[in-house]
Amino acid sequence: MVRQARITDIDRFYALCAEKGAVPVGDSPMDAIGLLRQLVYLPGASVALAEGNRQLAGFIVLGLRPSIRSGGFVGTVDVLVVANGHDTEKVADLLIEEMLHSARRKGCTPVEVMLTPDSEYFANWQGHGFTKS
C-alpha cells in the first residue's frame, strides 16, 4: 500500500533514513527530523510511504520549486529509501510511480533526481524514463 505521509510517520522515516545513511552528517541549520515534519504539511512538497504488513517498507520525498524556464514547477526527488527485508525493486517502483503522479497533480513539468550510477535505485529510475543529463 502506498499513501501520503502523516506527521505520525516521521519518527519511522527518520529511523529508516539513519539506518540507510540518508541523514546529513555535520552542522545543518535545520535537523532532518524537523524538516521532515515540516514537509508533511507544506503544499510545495510531497512525502509518500509504502507499507507492507503494517511495517514501513520505504518512503520518498518530492520538493517543488517554481521555474519560469520550465513553465511551472520543477519537482526534485530528494530521498528514496527502501527498508531492509522488502523487495527493493517493487517498493522503489511503487514509490516512484506515486511521486510522478503527485508531481503531475501539483503542476510539475519536469521531475529531477540526483543519482550516481552505483545507486541501488538507478535501474528503477531508468525504468521510469529518467535519463542522464
Coordinates of C-alpha atoms in Angstrom, one line a residue:
M1 CA 0.0 0.0 0.0
V2 CA 1.3 3.5 -0.9
R3 CA -0.1 6.6 0.8
Q4 CA 0.7 10.2 1.6
A5 CA 2.6 10.5 4.9
R6 CA 1.2 11.8 8.2
I7 CA 3.1 13.5 11.0
T8 CA 2.9 10.3 13.0
D9 CA 5.1 8.6 10.4
I10 CA 8.0 10.9 10.8
D11 CA 9.8 9.1 13.5
R12 CA 9.8 5.9 11.5
F13 CA 11.1 7.8 8.4
Y14 CA 13.9 9.3 10.4
A15 CA 14.9 6.0 11.8
L16 CA 15.0 4.4 8.3
C17 CA 17.0 7.4 7.0
A18 CA 19.5 7.0 9.8
E19 CA 19.7 3.2 9.2
K20 CA 20.3 3.8 5.4
G21 CA 22.8 6.7 5.8
A22 CA 20.4 9.2 4.2
V23 CA 20.6 11.7 7.2
P24 CA 23.0 14.6 6.8
V25 CA 26.2 14.5 8.8
G26 CA 27.6 17.6 10.4
D27 CA 26.2 21.0 11.2
S28 CA 23.0 22.0 9.5
P29 CA 20.7 25.0 10.0
M30 CA 17.8 22.6 10.4
D31 CA 17.8 19.0 11.6
A32 CA 16.5 16.3 9.3
I33 CA 13.6 15.2 11.5
G34 CA 12.4 18.8 11.9
L35 CA 12.5 19.3 8.2
L36 CA 10.6 16.0 7.5
R37 CA 7.9 17.2 9.9
Q38 CA 7.5 20.4 8.0
L39 CA 7.5 18.7 4.6
V40 CA 4.4 16.7 5.5
Y41 CA 2.4 19.9 5.8
L42 CA 3.9 22.0 3.0
P43 CA 2.0 22.3 -0.3
G44 CA 5.3 22.6 -2.0
A45 CA 6.4 19.1 -1.0
S46 CA 5.0 15.6 -1.1
V47 CA 6.0 12.7 1.2
A48 CA 4.7 9.3 0.4
L49 CA 5.3 5.9 2.1
A50 CA 4.9 2.3 1.2
E51 CA 3.7 -0.2 3.8
G52 CA 3.6 -3.9 3.9
N53 CA 2.1 -5.9 6.7
R54 CA 1.8 -2.6 8.7
Q55 CA 5.5 -2.1 8.5
L56 CA 7.3 0.8 6.8
A57 CA 8.7 -0.6 3.5
G58 CA 10.0 2.7 2.1
F59 CA 9.4 6.3 1.5
I60 CA 10.1 9.1 -0.9
V61 CA 10.2 12.9 -0.7
L62 CA 9.5 15.3 -3.5
G63 CA 10.2 19.0 -3.2
L64 CA 8.8 21.6 -5.7
R65 CA 10.3 24.9 -6.9
P66 CA 8.9 27.4 -9.3
S67 CA 10.6 27.7 -12.7
I68 CA 9.9 30.3 -15.3
R69 CA 12.1 28.4 -17.8
S70 CA 10.1 25.2 -17.5
G71 CA 6.7 27.0 -17.3
G72 CA 5.6 25.7 -13.9
F73 CA 7.1 23.8 -11.1
V74 CA 10.1 21.6 -11.1
G75 CA 9.9 18.5 -8.9
T76 CA 13.1 17.3 -7.2
V77 CA 13.1 13.9 -5.5
D78 CA 15.3 14.4 -2.5
V79 CA 15.1 11.0 -0.8
L80 CA 14.1 7.5 -1.8
V81 CA 14.7 4.8 0.8
V82 CA 13.6 1.2 1.0
A83 CA 13.8 -0.7 4.2
N84 CA 15.7 -4.0 4.5
G85 CA 13.7 -7.1 4.2
H86 CA 11.4 -5.7 1.5
D87 CA 11.6 -6.2 -2.3
T88 CA 13.7 -3.2 -3.2
E89 CA 12.7 -3.1 -6.9
K90 CA 9.0 -3.4 -6.3
V91 CA 8.8 -0.9 -3.4
A92 CA 11.0 1.6 -5.3
D93 CA 8.9 1.3 -8.4
L94 CA 5.7 1.8 -6.4
L95 CA 7.1 4.9 -4.7
I96 CA 8.4 6.4 -7.9
E97 CA 5.1 5.9 -9.6
E98 CA 3.3 7.6 -6.7
M99 CA 5.7 10.5 -6.8
L100 CA 5.3 11.0 -10.5
H101 CA 1.5 11.1 -10.1
S102 CA 1.9 13.6 -7.2
A103 CA 4.2 15.8 -9.3
R104 CA 1.7 15.9 -12.2
R105 CA -1.1 16.8 -9.8
K106 CA 0.9 19.6 -8.3
G107 CA 1.7 21.1 -11.7
C108 CA 5.3 19.9 -12.2
T109 CA 6.5 19.8 -15.8
P110 CA 9.9 18.1 -15.2
V111 CA 10.9 15.9 -12.3
E112 CA 14.6 15.5 -11.5
V113 CA 16.6 13.2 -9.2
M114 CA 20.3 13.2 -8.5
L115 CA 21.8 9.8 -8.6
T116 CA 25.2 8.1 -9.1
P117 CA 25.5 5.2 -11.5
D118 CA 26.1 2.9 -8.5
S119 CA 22.9 3.9 -6.7
E120 CA 20.8 0.8 -5.8
Y121 CA 17.8 2.6 -7.4
F122 CA 19.5 3.6 -10.7
A123 CA 17.7 0.9 -12.7
N124 CA 14.3 1.8 -11.2
W125 CA 14.6 5.4 -12.3
Q126 CA 15.7 4.4 -15.8
G127 CA 12.7 2.1 -16.0
H128 CA 10.5 5.1 -15.5
G129 CA 12.1 7.1 -18.3
F130 CA 14.8 9.1 -16.4
T131 CA 18.0 9.7 -18.3
K132 CA 21.3 11.1 -17.5
S133 CA 21.6 14.9 -18.1

